[in-house]
Amino acid sequence: GYNVPFSSVMSYDSNGYATNDGYGNGWRLGPSLPKLAFKAPTSHPAAEVEYSAGPNNFLLFTSAGGGAYTAPLYFQDQLRWDGIDYTLTRINGIVQVFGSDGLLKSIKSAAGLAAVVTRTSESLSVKRGSGDSAWEFVFSFSGGLVRDVVFKLGDDEIRKLVFGYVGSLLRTIKAYDKAGETWSEELVAAELFAYDANARLRHVITPTSDRQMVNNGITPETADETTLN
């Protein structure tokens, strides 16, 4: 569409179940936050650049000289190096700008609506606009894992997702709304994840309010391994 192409939707890669990308083993925030990887030599512009938009979703670009790159056969996406950043223009009009570290810096929709991505060692922010009409996702990290995500409109915090883990395995995601100056203790929704003996995802128990099926009466707020088995 014409809105900024970003959401907090997460995906799971069963082939990469042992890889932690900051959201628990096998999980990643995608395809909203793609990355670039540079083939040796790593000086810029790189001879080859791999664009990754999620599990098993990548394109390999080859340098054509002068900062231009050639996409794989039949792909019309255009990648360029301007001496500072890499800019990828997708066939659908979306423009993504990446730094020399391969991390996304900004996103622009086909209609020209842009969001800026900023990072620190403990947080990640994706923000569109300014003032009361701005929206922002703020991710807080600790110990190499995202701990919560806060959605903001203007300066107001609206909803928070809290991530729970067992080791490096994502176990729960719980949603809370703001109640005045503090976060409500009442759950808006909760989602539960369980894994097999090899640490691969086995069960996804969706929020009670969202599911179309009853899931045999299992609720994410109270389920344990005995219930799931």
PDB file of C-alpha atoms in Angstrom:
ATOM      1  CA  GLY A   1       0.000   0.000   0.000  1.00  0.00           C
ATOM      2  CA  TYR A   2       0.925   3.659   0.300  1.00  0.00           C
ATOM      3  CA  ASN A   3       1.618   3.656   4.053  1.00  0.00           C
ATOM      4  CA  VAL A   4       5.095   3.187   5.464  1.00  0.00           C
ATOM      5  CA  PRO A   5       5.843  -0.551   4.994  1.00  0.00           C
ATOM      6  CA  PHE A   6       6.519  -1.432   8.622  1.00  0.00           C
ATOM      7  CA  SER A   7       4.801  -3.591  11.215  1.00  0.00           C
ATOM      8  CA  SER A   8       5.778  -5.456  14.376  1.00  0.00           C
ATOM      9  CA  VAL A   9       4.780  -8.816  12.859  1.00  0.00           C
ATOM     10  CA  MET A  10       7.296 -11.559  13.616  1.00  0.00           C
ATOM     11  CA  SER A  11       8.136 -14.693  11.645  1.00  0.00           C
ATOM     12  CA  TYR A  12       9.681 -18.044  12.588  1.00  0.00           C
ATOM     13  CA  ASP A  13      12.296 -19.961  10.586  1.00  0.00           C
ATOM     14  CA  SER A  14      12.333 -23.662  11.427  1.00  0.00           C
ATOM     15  CA  ASN A  15      15.597 -24.058   9.499  1.00  0.00           C
ATOM     16  CA  GLY A  16      17.208 -21.337  11.605  1.00  0.00           C
ATOM     17  CA  TYR A  17      15.746 -22.540  14.895  1.00  0.00           C
ATOM     18  CA  ALA A  18      19.120 -22.297  16.660  1.00  0.00           C
ATOM     19  CA  THR A  19      19.848 -18.726  15.513  1.00  0.00           C
ATOM     20  CA  ASN A  20      19.017 -15.791  17.781  1.00  0.00           C
ATOM     21  CA  ASP A  21      18.364 -12.532  15.919  1.00  0.00           C
ATOM     22  CA  GLY A  22      17.320 -10.709  19.078  1.00  0.00           C
ATOM     23  CA  TYR A  23      13.770 -12.083  19.330  1.00  0.00           C
ATOM     24  CA  GLY A  24      14.447 -15.609  20.577  1.00  0.00           C
ATOM     25  CA  ASN A  25      15.867 -18.575  18.702  1.00  0.00           C
ATOM     26  CA  GLY A  26      14.337 -18.903  15.239  1.00  0.00           C
ATOM     27  CA  TRP A  27      12.318 -15.681  15.478  1.00  0.00           C
ATOM     28  CA  ARG A  28      12.888 -12.396  13.697  1.00  0.00           C
ATOM     29  CA  LEU A  29      11.079  -9.201  13.018  1.00  0.00           C
ATOM     30  CA  GLY A  30      10.508  -9.437   9.328  1.00  0.00           C
ATOM     31  CA  PRO A  31      10.251  -8.589   6.622  1.00  0.00           C
ATOM     32  CA  SER A  32      10.013  -5.103   8.154  1.00  0.00           C
ATOM     33  CA  LEU A  33      13.707  -4.840   9.074  1.00  0.00           C
ATOM     34  CA  PRO A  34      15.778  -6.286   6.242  1.00  0.00           C
ATOM     35  CA  LYS A  35      19.576  -6.347   6.336  1.00  0.00           C
ATOM     36  CA  LEU A  36      22.495  -6.292   3.945  1.00  0.00           C
ATOM     37  CA  ALA A  37      25.476  -8.635   4.150  1.00  0.00           C
ATOM     38  CA  PHE A  38      28.684  -7.922   2.251  1.00  0.00           C
ATOM     39  CA  LYS A  39      30.777 -10.570   0.579  1.00  0.00           C
ATOM     40  CA  ALA A  40      34.578 -10.354   0.786  1.00  0.00           C
ATOM     41  CA  PRO A  41      36.276  -8.009   0.327  1.00  0.00           C
ATOM     42  CA  THR A  42      34.233  -5.956   2.761  1.00  0.00           C
ATOM     43  CA  SER A  43      35.405  -2.527   1.552  1.00  0.00           C
ATOM     44  CA  HIS A  44      32.713  -0.380  -0.049  1.00  0.00           C
ATOM     45  CA  PRO A  45      31.254  -0.581  -2.569  1.00  0.00           C
ATOM     46  CA  ALA A  46      31.282  -4.326  -1.956  1.00  0.00           C
ATOM     47  CA  ALA A  47      31.691  -6.712  -4.877  1.00  0.00           C
ATOM     48  CA  GLU A  48      28.595  -8.630  -3.809  1.00  0.00           C
ATOM     49  CA  VAL A  49      25.750  -7.577  -1.524  1.00  0.00           C
ATOM     50  CA  GLU A  50      23.192  -9.975  -0.094  1.00  0.00           C
ATOM     51  CA  TYR A  51      19.799  -8.491   0.785  1.00  0.00           C
ATOM     52  CA  SER A  52      17.915 -10.468   3.437  1.00  0.00           C
ATOM     53  CA  ALA A  53      14.253  -9.761   4.212  1.00  0.00           C
ATOM     54  CA  GLY A  54      13.526 -12.751   6.404  1.00  0.00           C
ATOM     55  CA  PRO A  55      13.938 -16.511   6.642  1.00  0.00           C
ATOM     56  CA  ASN A  56      14.873 -17.946   3.232  1.00  0.00           C
ATOM     57  CA  ASN A  57      14.122 -14.575   1.612  1.00  0.00           C
ATOM     58  CA  PHE A  58      17.211 -12.988   0.081  1.00  0.00           C
ATOM     59  CA  LEU A  59      18.643 -11.510  -3.128  1.00  0.00           C
ATOM     60  CA  LEU A  60      22.286 -11.368  -4.199  1.00  0.00           C
ATOM     61  CA  PHE A  61      23.411  -8.215  -6.021  1.00  0.00           C
ATOM     62  CA  THR A  62      26.663  -8.050  -7.997  1.00  0.00           C
ATOM     63  CA  SER A  63      28.651  -4.863  -8.522  1.00  0.00           C
ATOM     64  CA  ALA A  64      28.375  -3.387 -12.032  1.00  0.00           C
ATOM     65  CA  GLY A  65      30.842  -0.573 -11.271  1.00  0.00           C
ATOM     66  CA  GLY A  66      30.325   3.070 -10.394  1.00  0.00           C
ATOM     67  CA  GLY A  67      28.242   2.199  -7.322  1.00  0.00           C
ATOM     68  CA  ALA A  68      25.596   0.382  -9.380  1.00  0.00           C
ATOM     69  CA  TYR A  69      24.575  -3.240  -8.853  1.00  0.00           C
ATOM     70  CA  THR A  70      23.026  -5.928 -10.992  1.00  0.00           C
ATOM     71  CA  ALA A  71      20.072  -7.811  -9.557  1.00  0.00           C
ATOM     72  CA  PRO A  72      19.457 -11.533 -10.122  1.00  0.00           C
ATOM     73  CA  LEU A  73      17.837 -12.477 -13.420  1.00  0.00           C
ATOM     74  CA  TYR A  74      14.177 -11.354 -13.714  1.00  0.00           C
ATOM     75  CA  PHE A  75      14.392  -9.047 -10.672  1.00  0.00           C
ATOM     76  CA  GLN A  76      13.917  -5.325 -11.279  1.00  0.00           C
ATOM     77  CA  ASP A  77      15.052  -4.079  -7.854  1.00  0.00           C
ATOM     78  CA  GLN A  78      17.838  -1.484  -8.078  1.00  0.00           C
ATOM     79  CA  LEU A  79      20.693  -1.181  -5.568  1.00  0.00           C
ATOM     80  CA  ARG A  80      23.183   1.717  -5.541  1.00  0.00           C
ATOM     81  CA  TRP A  81      26.081   2.857  -3.342  1.00  0.00           C
ATOM     82  CA  ASP A  82      26.430   6.655  -3.041  1.00  0.00           C
ATOM     83  CA  GLY A  83      29.677   6.734  -1.109  1.00  0.00           C
ATOM     84  CA  ILE A  84      27.931   6.676   2.276  1.00  0.00           C
ATOM     85  CA  ASP A  85      24.851   4.446   2.081  1.00  0.00           C
ATOM     86  CA  TYR A  86      23.282   1.726  -0.011  1.00  0.00           C
ATOM     87  CA  THR A  87      19.848   2.575  -1.448  1.00  0.00           C
ATOM     88  CA  LEU A  88      17.547  -0.191  -2.618  1.00  0.00           C
ATOM     89  CA  THR A  89      14.559   0.747  -4.766  1.00  0.00           C
ATOM     90  CA  ARG A  90      12.082  -2.107  -4.937  1.00  0.00           C
ATOM     91  CA  ILE A  91       9.912  -2.797  -7.972  1.00  0.00           C
ATOM     92  CA  ASN A  92       6.852  -1.786  -5.906  1.00  0.00           C
ATOM     93  CA  GLY A  93       8.308   1.685  -5.297  1.00  0.00           C
ATOM     94  CA  ILE A  94       9.493   1.134  -1.720  1.00  0.00           C
ATOM     95  CA  VAL A  95      12.894   2.701  -1.023  1.00  0.00           C
ATOM     96  CA  GLN A  96      15.149   1.351   1.740  1.00  0.00           C
ATOM     97  CA  VAL A  97      18.410   2.978   2.817  1.00  0.00           C
ATOM     98  CA  PHE A  98      21.143   0.932   4.540  1.00  0.00           C
ATOM     99  CA  GLY A  99      24.346   2.076   6.207  1.00  0.00           C
ATOM    100  CA  SER A 100      27.773   0.638   5.514  1.00  0.00           C
ATOM    101  CA  ASP A 101      27.154  -1.731   8.454  1.00  0.00           C
ATOM    102  CA  GLY A 102      24.270  -3.292   6.505  1.00  0.00           C
ATOM    103  CA  LEU A 103      21.580  -2.093   8.919  1.00  0.00           C
ATOM    104  CA  LEU A 104      18.408  -0.342   7.787  1.00  0.00           C
ATOM    105  CA  LYS A 105      18.409   3.447   8.330  1.00  0.00           C
ATOM    106  CA  SER A 106      15.142   4.528   6.712  1.00  0.00           C
ATOM    107  CA  ILE A 107      12.104   3.302   4.794  1.00  0.00           C
ATOM    108  CA  LYS A 108      10.029   5.221   2.258  1.00  0.00           C
ATOM    109  CA  SER A 109       6.741   4.054   0.762  1.00  0.00           C
ATOM    110  CA  ALA A 110       5.755   4.393  -2.890  1.00  0.00           C
ATOM    111  CA  ALA A 111       3.785   7.493  -1.882  1.00  0.00           C
ATOM    112  CA  GLY A 112       6.856   9.105  -0.306  1.00  0.00           C
ATOM    113  CA  LEU A 113       5.929   8.503   3.346  1.00  0.00           C
ATOM    114  CA  ALA A 114       9.134   7.850   5.277  1.00  0.00           C
ATOM    115  CA  ALA A 115      10.137   6.351   8.621  1.00  0.00           C
ATOM    116  CA  VAL A 116      13.541   6.669  10.273  1.00  0.00           C
ATOM    117  CA  VAL A 117      15.285   3.806  12.076  1.00  0.00           C
ATOM    118  CA  THR A 118      17.596   4.648  14.980  1.00  0.00           C
ATOM    119  CA  ARG A 119      19.542   2.294  17.228  1.00  0.00           C
ATOM    120  CA  THR A 120      21.457   2.250  20.474  1.00  0.00           C
ATOM    121  CA  SER A 121      23.052  -0.699  22.253  1.00  0.00           C
ATOM    122  CA  GLU A 122      19.806  -1.242  24.190  1.00  0.00           C
ATOM    123  CA  SER A 123      17.026   0.032  21.920  1.00  0.00           C
ATOM    124  CA  LEU A 124      15.675   0.312  18.392  1.00  0.00           C
ATOM    125  CA  SER A 125      13.188   2.930  17.202  1.00  0.00           C
ATOM    126  CA  VAL A 126      11.151   3.143  14.011  1.00  0.00           C
ATOM    127  CA  LYS A 127       9.455   6.542  13.776  1.00  0.00           C
ATOM    128  CA  ARG A 128       7.260   8.215  11.190  1.00  0.00           C
ATOM    129  CA  GLY A 129       6.464  11.932  11.260  1.00  0.00           C
ATOM    130  CA  SER A 130       6.623  14.460  14.086  1.00  0.00           C
ATOM    131  CA  GLY A 131       4.316  16.109  16.586  1.00  0.00           C
ATOM    132  CA  ASP A 132       0.902  14.709  17.481  1.00  0.00           C
ATOM    133  CA  SER A 133       0.558  12.820  14.177  1.00  0.00           C
ATOM    134  CA  ALA A 134       3.783  10.850  14.599  1.00  0.00           C
ATOM    135  CA  TRP A 135       3.821   7.129  15.325  1.00  0.00           C
ATOM    136  CA  GLU A 136       6.730   5.155  16.714  1.00  0.00           C
ATOM    137  CA  PHE A 137       7.709   1.614  17.686  1.00  0.00           C
ATOM    138  CA  VAL A 138      10.355   1.496  20.430  1.00  0.00           C
ATOM    139  CA  PHE A 139      12.091  -1.845  21.065  1.00  0.00           C
ATOM    140  CA  SER A 140      14.057  -2.307  24.305  1.00  0.00           C
ATOM    141  CA  PHE A 141      16.785  -4.961  24.458  1.00  0.00           C
ATOM    142  CA  SER A 142      18.680  -6.611  27.292  1.00  0.00           C
ATOM    143  CA  GLY A 143      21.013  -9.586  27.233  1.00  0.00           C
ATOM    144  CA  GLY A 144      20.753  -9.814  23.448  1.00  0.00           C
ATOM    145  CA  LEU A 145      16.949 -10.213  23.473  1.00  0.00           C
ATOM    146  CA  VAL A 146      14.052  -7.797  22.988  1.00  0.00           C
ATOM    147  CA  ARG A 147      12.246  -7.322  26.299  1.00  0.00           C
ATOM    148  CA  ASP A 148       9.373  -5.075  25.277  1.00  0.00           C
ATOM    149  CA  VAL A 149       7.970  -3.043  22.397  1.00  0.00           C
ATOM    150  CA  VAL A 150       6.096   0.207  23.023  1.00  0.00           C
ATOM    151  CA  PHE A 151       3.806   1.747  20.400  1.00  0.00           C
ATOM    152  CA  LYS A 152       3.480   5.533  20.587  1.00  0.00           C
ATOM    153  CA  LEU A 153       1.226   8.106  18.928  1.00  0.00           C
ATOM    154  CA  GLY A 154       2.746  11.557  19.230  1.00  0.00           C
ATOM    155  CA  ASP A 155       4.259  11.657  22.720  1.00  0.00           C
ATOM    156  CA  ASP A 156       1.669   9.250  24.143  1.00  0.00           C
ATOM    157  CA  GLU A 157       2.487   5.610  24.873  1.00  0.00           C
ATOM    158  CA  ILE A 158      -0.481   3.499  23.766  1.00  0.00           C
ATOM    159  CA  ARG A 159       0.358  -0.206  24.018  1.00  0.00           C
ATOM    160  CA  LYS A 160       3.243  -2.331  25.238  1.00  0.00           C
ATOM    161  CA  LEU A 161       4.202  -5.882  24.273  1.00  0.00           C
ATOM    162  CA  VAL A 162       6.243  -7.711  26.905  1.00  0.00           C
ATOM    163  CA  PHE A 163       8.376 -10.675  25.791  1.00  0.00           C
ATOM    164  CA  GLY A 164       9.066 -13.615  28.111  1.00  0.00           C
ATOM    165  CA  TYR A 165      11.783 -16.222  27.544  1.00  0.00           C
ATOM    166  CA  VAL A 166      13.010 -19.556  28.794  1.00  0.00           C
ATOM    167  CA  GLY A 167      16.710 -19.283  28.114  1.00  0.00           C
ATOM    168  CA  SER A 168      16.862 -17.966  24.556  1.00  0.00           C
ATOM    169  CA  LEU A 169      13.477 -19.451  23.554  1.00  0.00           C
ATOM    170  CA  LEU A 170      10.568 -17.030  23.202  1.00  0.00           C
ATOM    171  CA  ARG A 171       7.842 -18.239  25.548  1.00  0.00           C
ATOM    172  CA  THR A 172       5.190 -15.514  25.823  1.00  0.00           C
ATOM    173  CA  ILE A 173       4.152 -12.183  24.360  1.00  0.00           C
ATOM    174  CA  LYS A 174       1.778 -10.198  26.569  1.00  0.00           C
ATOM    175  CA  ALA A 175       0.036  -6.944  25.618  1.00  0.00           C
ATOM    176  CA  TYR A 176      -0.834  -4.119  28.011  1.00  0.00           C
ATOM    177  CA  ASP A 177      -2.497  -0.726  27.544  1.00  0.00           C
ATOM    178  CA  LYS A 178      -1.544   2.511  29.245  1.00  0.00           C
ATOM    179  CA  ALA A 179      -3.759   3.443  32.205  1.00  0.00           C
ATOM    180  CA  GLY A 180      -3.125   7.093  32.950  1.00  0.00           C
ATOM    181  CA  GLU A 181       0.556   7.554  33.770  1.00  0.00           C
ATOM    182  CA  THR A 182       1.273   3.851  34.312  1.00  0.00           C
ATOM    183  CA  TRP A 183       0.808   0.611  32.423  1.00  0.00           C
ATOM    184  CA  SER A 184      -2.305  -1.345  33.327  1.00  0.00           C
ATOM    185  CA  GLU A 185      -1.734  -4.668  35.094  1.00  0.00           C
ATOM    186  CA  GLU A 186      -4.689  -6.121  33.180  1.00  0.00           C
ATOM    187  CA  LEU A 187      -3.715  -8.169  30.149  1.00  0.00           C
ATOM    188  CA  VAL A 188      -5.144  -7.102  26.793  1.00  0.00           C
ATOM    189  CA  ALA A 189      -3.949 -10.289  25.096  1.00  0.00           C
ATOM    190  CA  ALA A 190      -1.334 -12.995  25.490  1.00  0.00           C
ATOM    191  CA  GLU A 191       0.317 -15.506  23.176  1.00  0.00           C
ATOM    192  CA  LEU A 192       2.176 -18.641  24.205  1.00  0.00           C
ATOM    193  CA  PHE A 193       4.871 -20.654  22.383  1.00  0.00           C
ATOM    194  CA  ALA A 194       6.106 -24.161  23.163  1.00  0.00           C
ATOM    195  CA  TYR A 195       8.983 -26.146  21.682  1.00  0.00           C
ATOM    196  CA  ASP A 196       9.917 -29.784  21.156  1.00  0.00           C
ATOM    197  CA  ALA A 197      12.916 -31.609  22.633  1.00  0.00           C
ATOM    198  CA  ASN A 198      15.127 -30.209  19.847  1.00  0.00           C
ATOM    199  CA  ALA A 199      14.050 -26.620  20.634  1.00  0.00           C
ATOM    200  CA  ARG A 200      11.978 -26.291  17.453  1.00  0.00           C
ATOM    201  CA  LEU A 201       8.637 -24.484  17.653  1.00  0.00           C
ATOM    202  CA  ARG A 202       5.843 -26.970  18.367  1.00  0.00           C
ATOM    203  CA  HIS A 203       2.759 -25.098  19.644  1.00  0.00           C
ATOM    204  CA  VAL A 204       1.453 -21.573  19.110  1.00  0.00           C
ATOM    205  CA  ILE A 205      -1.444 -20.679  21.393  1.00  0.00           C
ATOM    206  CA  THR A 206      -2.966 -17.483  20.029  1.00  0.00           C
ATOM    207  CA  PRO A 207      -4.642 -14.791  22.152  1.00  0.00           C
ATOM    208  CA  THR A 208      -8.058 -15.827  23.418  1.00  0.00           C
ATOM    209  CA  SER A 209      -9.659 -12.670  22.026  1.00  0.00           C
ATOM    210  CA  ASP A 210      -8.221 -13.166  18.524  1.00  0.00           C
ATOM    211  CA  ARG A 211      -8.443 -16.865  17.818  1.00  0.00           C
ATOM    212  CA  GLN A 212     -11.127 -18.256  15.560  1.00  0.00           C
ATOM    213  CA  MET A 213     -10.962 -21.657  17.238  1.00  0.00           C
ATOM    214  CA  VAL A 214     -11.118 -22.529  20.922  1.00  0.00           C
ATOM    215  CA  ASN A 215      -7.840 -24.521  20.839  1.00  0.00           C
ATOM    216  CA  ASN A 216      -9.351 -27.087  23.206  1.00  0.00           C
ATOM    217  CA  GLY A 217      -9.763 -24.511  25.932  1.00  0.00           C
ATOM    218  CA  ILE A 218      -6.043 -23.752  26.225  1.00  0.00           C
ATOM    219  CA  THR A 219      -5.398 -20.170  27.281  1.00  0.00           C
ATOM    220  CA  PRO A 220      -1.970 -18.506  26.958  1.00  0.00           C
ATOM    221  CA  GLU A 221      -2.266 -16.901  30.397  1.00  0.00           C
ATOM    222  CA  THR A 222      -2.439 -20.194  32.296  1.00  0.00           C
ATOM    223  CA  ALA A 223      -1.181 -23.011  30.031  1.00  0.00           C
ATOM    224  CA  ASP A 224       1.840 -25.075  31.032  1.00  0.00           C
ATOM    225  CA  GLU A 225       3.647 -28.070  29.540  1.00  0.00           C
ATOM    226  CA  THR A 226       1.188 -30.482  31.140  1.00  0.00           C
ATOM    227  CA  THR A 227      -1.739 -28.682  29.462  1.00  0.00           C
ATOM    228  CA  LEU A 228      -0.003 -28.630  26.097  1.00  0.00           C
ATOM    229  CA  ASN A 229       0.824 -32.304  26.174  1.00  0.00           C
TER     230      ASN A 229
END
